[in-house]
Coordinates of C-alpha atoms in Angstrom, one line a residue:
D22 CA 13.6 3.7 25.8
K23 CA 15.7 4.4 22.9
P24 CA 14.8 2.6 19.5
T25 CA 16.6 -0.6 19.0
L26 CA 15.7 -1.0 15.3
P27 CA 17.0 0.5 12.1
T28 CA 15.5 4.0 11.7
D29 CA 13.3 3.0 8.7
D30 CA 11.9 -0.2 10.2
E31 CA 11.2 1.7 13.5
A32 CA 9.3 4.2 11.3
V33 CA 7.3 1.4 9.8
F34 CA 6.2 0.3 13.3
K35 CA 5.3 3.6 14.3
E36 CA 3.2 4.2 11.1
L37 CA 1.3 0.8 11.9
A38 CA 0.8 1.7 15.4
E39 CA -0.7 5.2 14.4
V40 CA -3.2 3.7 12.1
F41 CA -3.9 0.7 14.4
G42 CA -4.6 3.2 17.1
F43 CA -2.2 1.7 19.8
D44 CA -1.1 4.0 22.6
R45 CA 1.5 1.5 23.4
Y46 CA 3.3 -1.1 21.2
G47 CA 6.5 -3.2 21.3
P48 CA 7.5 -6.7 22.2
A49 CA 5.2 -8.5 24.5
H50 CA 8.0 -9.0 27.2
K51 CA 8.3 -5.0 27.3
L52 CA 4.6 -4.3 27.3
L53 CA 3.2 -7.2 29.4
G54 CA 6.1 -8.2 31.3
Y55 CA 6.0 -11.8 30.0
T56 CA 6.0 -13.5 26.6
A57 CA 3.0 -15.5 25.4
S58 CA 2.0 -17.8 22.6
G59 CA 0.7 -16.1 19.6
E60 CA 2.8 -12.9 19.9
S61 CA 4.9 -11.7 17.0
D62 CA 8.0 -13.8 17.4
D63 CA 11.2 -11.8 17.1
W64 CA 12.5 -14.8 14.9
F65 CA 10.2 -13.5 12.2
Y66 CA 11.9 -10.2 12.0
G67 CA 15.6 -11.2 12.9
A68 CA 15.6 -14.1 10.6
M69 CA 13.1 -13.6 7.8
G70 CA 12.9 -9.6 7.8
I71 CA 9.2 -9.7 8.5
I72 CA 7.6 -6.7 10.3
S73 CA 4.4 -7.8 12.2
M74 CA 2.0 -6.8 14.9
S75 CA -0.2 -9.2 16.8
P76 CA -3.1 -7.2 18.4
E77 CA -5.3 -9.0 20.8
I78 CA -8.8 -8.4 19.3
G79 CA -12.2 -9.7 20.1
S80 CA -15.5 -8.7 21.8
E81 CA -16.0 -7.0 25.0
S82 CA -17.4 -10.1 26.6
G83 CA -16.2 -13.0 24.7
G84 CA -12.8 -13.5 26.1
F85 CA -10.3 -15.3 24.0
Y86 CA -12.9 -17.6 22.5
S87 CA -15.5 -15.3 21.1
P88 CA -18.9 -16.9 20.0
V89 CA -19.2 -17.5 16.3
E90 CA -22.0 -14.9 16.0
E91 CA -19.7 -12.1 17.3
I92 CA -16.9 -12.8 14.7
P93 CA -18.4 -10.6 12.0
G94 CA -18.6 -7.6 14.3
I95 CA -15.0 -8.2 15.3
V96 CA -13.9 -8.3 11.6
H97 CA -15.9 -5.2 10.8
R98 CA -14.3 -3.2 13.7
N99 CA -10.9 -4.3 12.7
Y100 CA -11.3 -4.1 9.0
R101 CA -9.4 -0.6 8.7
R102 CA -6.4 -2.2 10.4
I103 CA -6.4 -5.3 8.1
R104 CA -6.8 -3.0 5.1
H105 CA -3.8 -0.8 6.2
A106 CA -1.7 -3.8 6.6
L107 CA -2.5 -4.9 3.2
H108 CA -1.6 -1.5 1.7
K109 CA 1.7 -1.7 3.7
T110 CA 2.8 -5.0 2.2
G111 CA 3.5 -3.2 -1.3
L112 CA 2.8 0.0 -2.8
E113 CA 1.4 2.3 -0.2
L114 CA 0.5 5.8 -1.7
R115 CA 1.1 8.5 0.9
R116 CA 1.8 12.1 1.2
V117 CA 0.3 13.3 -2.0
T118 CA 0.6 17.0 -2.9
C119 CA 0.3 19.0 -6.1
S120 CA 1.9 22.4 -6.9
P121 CA 2.7 24.4 -10.0
G122 CA 5.3 22.8 -12.4
S123 CA 8.4 23.9 -13.9
S124 CA 6.6 25.8 -16.7
A125 CA 3.2 27.1 -17.6
G126 CA 0.4 24.7 -17.9
M127 CA 2.2 22.1 -16.0
M128 CA 1.3 20.7 -12.4
K129 CA 3.8 18.8 -10.2
M130 CA 2.4 15.8 -8.3
S131 CA 4.6 14.5 -5.5
L132 CA 4.0 11.3 -3.6
K133 CA 5.6 8.6 -1.4
N134 CA 5.5 4.9 -1.4
G135 CA 5.2 4.2 2.3
G136 CA 5.1 0.5 1.8
V137 CA 7.8 -2.1 2.6
G138 CA 7.8 -3.3 -0.9
A139 CA 8.0 -1.8 -4.4
G140 CA 5.2 -1.8 -6.9
F141 CA 4.9 -4.7 -9.4
G142 CA 6.2 -4.2 -12.9
S143 CA 8.7 -1.6 -14.3
H144 CA 6.1 1.1 -14.6
A145 CA 2.7 2.1 -12.9
A146 CA 0.0 3.9 -14.7
V147 CA -1.4 7.1 -13.1
A148 CA -4.4 9.3 -13.9
V149 CA -5.0 12.8 -12.5
G150 CA -8.4 14.3 -12.2
G151 CA -9.3 18.0 -11.8
C152 CA -7.3 19.2 -14.9
G153 CA -10.2 19.2 -17.3
S154 CA -13.3 17.2 -18.4
S155 CA -11.4 13.8 -18.3
P156 CA -8.3 12.6 -16.3
V157 CA -4.8 13.3 -17.5
T158 CA -2.9 10.0 -17.8
G159 CA 0.6 8.7 -18.1
K160 CA 3.0 6.1 -16.9
I161 CA 5.8 6.7 -14.2
A162 CA 8.9 4.4 -13.3
Q163 CA 7.8 2.1 -10.6
I164 CA 8.6 3.5 -7.2
A165 CA 11.1 1.7 -4.9
R166 CA 10.0 0.8 -1.2
R167 CA 9.9 3.6 1.2
S168 CA 10.8 6.2 -1.4
D169 CA 9.5 9.6 -2.8
T170 CA 9.0 10.6 -6.4
D171 CA 7.3 13.4 -8.4
F172 CA 6.3 14.0 -11.9
E173 CA 4.6 16.6 -13.8
V174 CA 1.2 16.5 -16.0
Q175 CA -0.5 19.0 -18.1
C176 CA -3.0 21.1 -16.4
P177 CA -4.6 24.4 -17.4
A178 CA -3.8 27.4 -15.2
E179 CA -7.5 27.8 -14.3
N180 CA -7.5 24.4 -12.9
M181 CA -4.5 25.1 -10.5
S182 CA -6.0 28.0 -8.3
P183 CA -5.2 27.7 -4.7
G184 CA -7.6 25.0 -3.0
K185 CA -8.3 23.3 -6.3
S186 CA -8.9 19.6 -5.7
H187 CA -7.1 16.9 -7.6
K188 CA -7.5 13.3 -7.5
I189 CA -4.8 10.8 -8.4
C190 CA -5.1 7.1 -9.1
I191 CA -2.2 4.7 -9.5
V192 CA -2.3 1.1 -10.7
E193 CA 0.5 -1.4 -10.9
Q194 CA 1.3 -3.8 -13.6
I195 CA -0.2 -6.8 -11.9
P196 CA -1.0 -10.1 -13.7
A197 CA -4.0 -9.9 -16.1
S198 CA -5.8 -12.7 -14.3
V199 CA -6.1 -10.6 -11.3
T200 CA -9.6 -8.8 -11.9
P201 CA -10.7 -6.3 -11.2
A202 CA -7.7 -4.3 -11.1
I203 CA -7.1 -2.4 -7.9
C204 CA -6.1 1.3 -7.8
R205 CA -4.8 3.3 -5.0
C206 CA -6.5 6.8 -5.1
A207 CA -6.0 9.9 -3.0
E208 CA -7.2 13.4 -3.2
T209 CA -5.2 16.6 -2.5
S210 CA -5.6 20.4 -3.2
M211 CA -3.3 22.8 -4.8
G212 CA -1.3 24.6 -2.2
G213 CA -3.1 22.6 0.6
E214 CA -2.1 19.9 3.0
T215 CA -1.1 16.6 2.1
S216 CA -3.6 13.9 1.2
K217 CA -5.4 11.7 3.5
R218 CA -4.5 8.0 3.4
A219 CA -5.1 6.6 -0.1
E220 CA -8.0 4.3 -0.6
W221 CA -8.7 1.3 -2.9
A222 CA -10.8 1.7 -5.9
T223 CA -11.8 -0.4 -9.0
P224 CA -12.4 0.7 -12.6
L225 CA -16.0 -0.5 -12.0
E226 CA -16.8 2.3 -9.6
D227 CA -14.3 5.1 -10.2
D228 CA -13.7 7.2 -13.4
T229 CA -10.1 8.2 -12.5
C230 CA -9.2 4.6 -11.8
R231 CA -10.8 3.4 -15.0
A232 CA -8.7 5.9 -16.8
A233 CA -5.4 4.6 -15.1
V234 CA -6.3 1.2 -16.0
R235 CA -6.9 1.9 -19.7
S236 CA -3.6 3.7 -19.9
L237 CA -1.8 0.7 -18.3
T238 CA -2.4 -1.3 -21.4
D239 CA -2.3 1.4 -24.0
P240 CA 1.1 1.4 -25.8
N241 CA 0.7 5.0 -26.7
T242 CA 0.5 6.2 -23.1
E243 CA 3.1 8.8 -22.4
I244 CA 6.0 7.9 -20.2
L245 CA 6.2 10.7 -17.6
I246 CA 9.7 11.8 -16.4
S247 CA 9.7 11.1 -12.7
S248 CA 12.4 11.6 -10.0
G249 CA 13.2 9.5 -7.0
V250 CA 14.4 5.9 -6.9
A251 CA 13.0 3.6 -9.5
V252 CA 12.9 0.0 -9.2
E253 CA 15.9 -1.6 -11.0
D254 CA 15.3 -3.8 -14.0
G255 CA 15.7 -7.4 -13.8
T256 CA 14.3 -7.8 -10.4
T257 CA 11.0 -9.2 -11.3
S258 CA 9.4 -12.5 -12.2
V259 CA 11.7 -14.7 -10.2
Y260 CA 10.6 -17.8 -8.2
C261 CA 11.4 -18.6 -4.7
D262 CA 10.4 -21.0 -2.0
G263 CA 9.5 -19.9 1.5
I264 CA 7.0 -18.4 3.8
C265 CA 4.6 -16.1 2.2
V266 CA 4.8 -12.8 3.6
R267 CA 1.7 -11.1 2.5
T268 CA -1.2 -10.4 5.0
C269 CA -3.9 -12.9 5.5
G270 CA -7.1 -12.1 3.6
V271 CA -8.1 -12.0 -0.1
I272 CA -8.9 -8.7 -1.7
G273 CA -12.4 -8.9 -3.3
H274 CA -13.5 -11.7 -0.9
T275 CA -15.0 -11.8 2.6
L276 CA -12.3 -11.3 5.1
A277 CA -12.2 -13.9 7.9
A278 CA -11.3 -12.9 11.5
V279 CA -7.7 -12.3 11.5
L280 CA -6.0 -12.3 14.9
S281 CA -2.3 -11.8 13.7
V282 CA -1.6 -9.1 11.3
T283 CA 1.7 -9.8 9.3
V284 CA 3.3 -7.2 7.1
A285 CA 5.3 -8.1 4.0
S286 CA 9.0 -8.8 4.4
H287 CA 11.1 -5.9 3.7
R288 CA 13.2 -8.2 1.5
L289 CA 10.7 -9.6 -0.8
G290 CA 7.3 -8.6 -2.0
C291 CA 5.4 -11.6 -2.8
L292 CA 2.5 -12.5 -5.0
P293 CA 0.8 -15.9 -4.8
S294 CA 1.1 -17.7 -8.2
G295 CA -2.6 -18.0 -8.5
S296 CA -5.2 -15.2 -9.0
D297 CA -5.9 -14.4 -5.3
I298 CA -3.6 -11.7 -3.7
G299 CA -2.8 -11.0 -0.2
C300 CA -3.0 -14.6 1.0
C301 CA -0.9 -16.3 3.7
C302 CA 0.8 -19.3 2.3
S303 CA 3.9 -21.6 2.6
Q304 CA 4.3 -22.6 -1.0
K305 CA 6.2 -21.7 -4.1
V306 CA 5.4 -18.0 -4.8
Q307 CA 6.3 -15.5 -7.5
C308 CA 8.3 -12.8 -6.1
S309 CA 9.0 -9.3 -7.3
G310 CA 11.5 -7.1 -5.6
G311 CA 15.4 -7.4 -4.7

């Protein structure tokens, strides 16, 4: 069948299906031949702009009502899917590459925000490892949803030989009450393939992330010139009422069994007004994005 969605939204569904490992995906009436309670209602997408997938998950023997003792195993087996959906709600670091820069001693980093929302704040802090004894740091203009950007950092020629590995961590201007800070980190190599999917890290466990977090609050951190589409000024810190479009689950806490994965609205990127992030709600939320 020909896609019936806008090109970019269709791409988001395909990216989710690839990570989720689905051979077939789409509306229930097309896949199953009937509709069912609990499926992702088209109203969410058509009226609210919410992209969602509702996989049927469970144990091999528990049916629709799995015994309580089997739930931890179900969560464990589906954690990768839940984690990816959380990435997809906002800034999702994808397709990171590094190459020689515009002049000697400079290295170009290219990356994509594959998420359906922009990052929080006007700038994001980055740290790049592999160019010396400590990571090179700076700030870049926050990256708009579904867009590419590149920037350059200082890196000695001896650290830019073919195959040389480099790690990048990026951290957004999230509220100070959210601790520890969460970085998205990915590794790539000079002249090599694009990075694998970015992973979460915290400054408690990762030196490159720690350097990025320090530079986020350092007023002397260099603002790096970056290309691409930046987030427009004046689009942050507005309040709105409505359905929360973050994915269920709280980062840093034990995840409960999630039977329906809902990805953030492509119209709003929302953060609950409290300290927990990624939590489904139907209350006043602080929104960032246009």
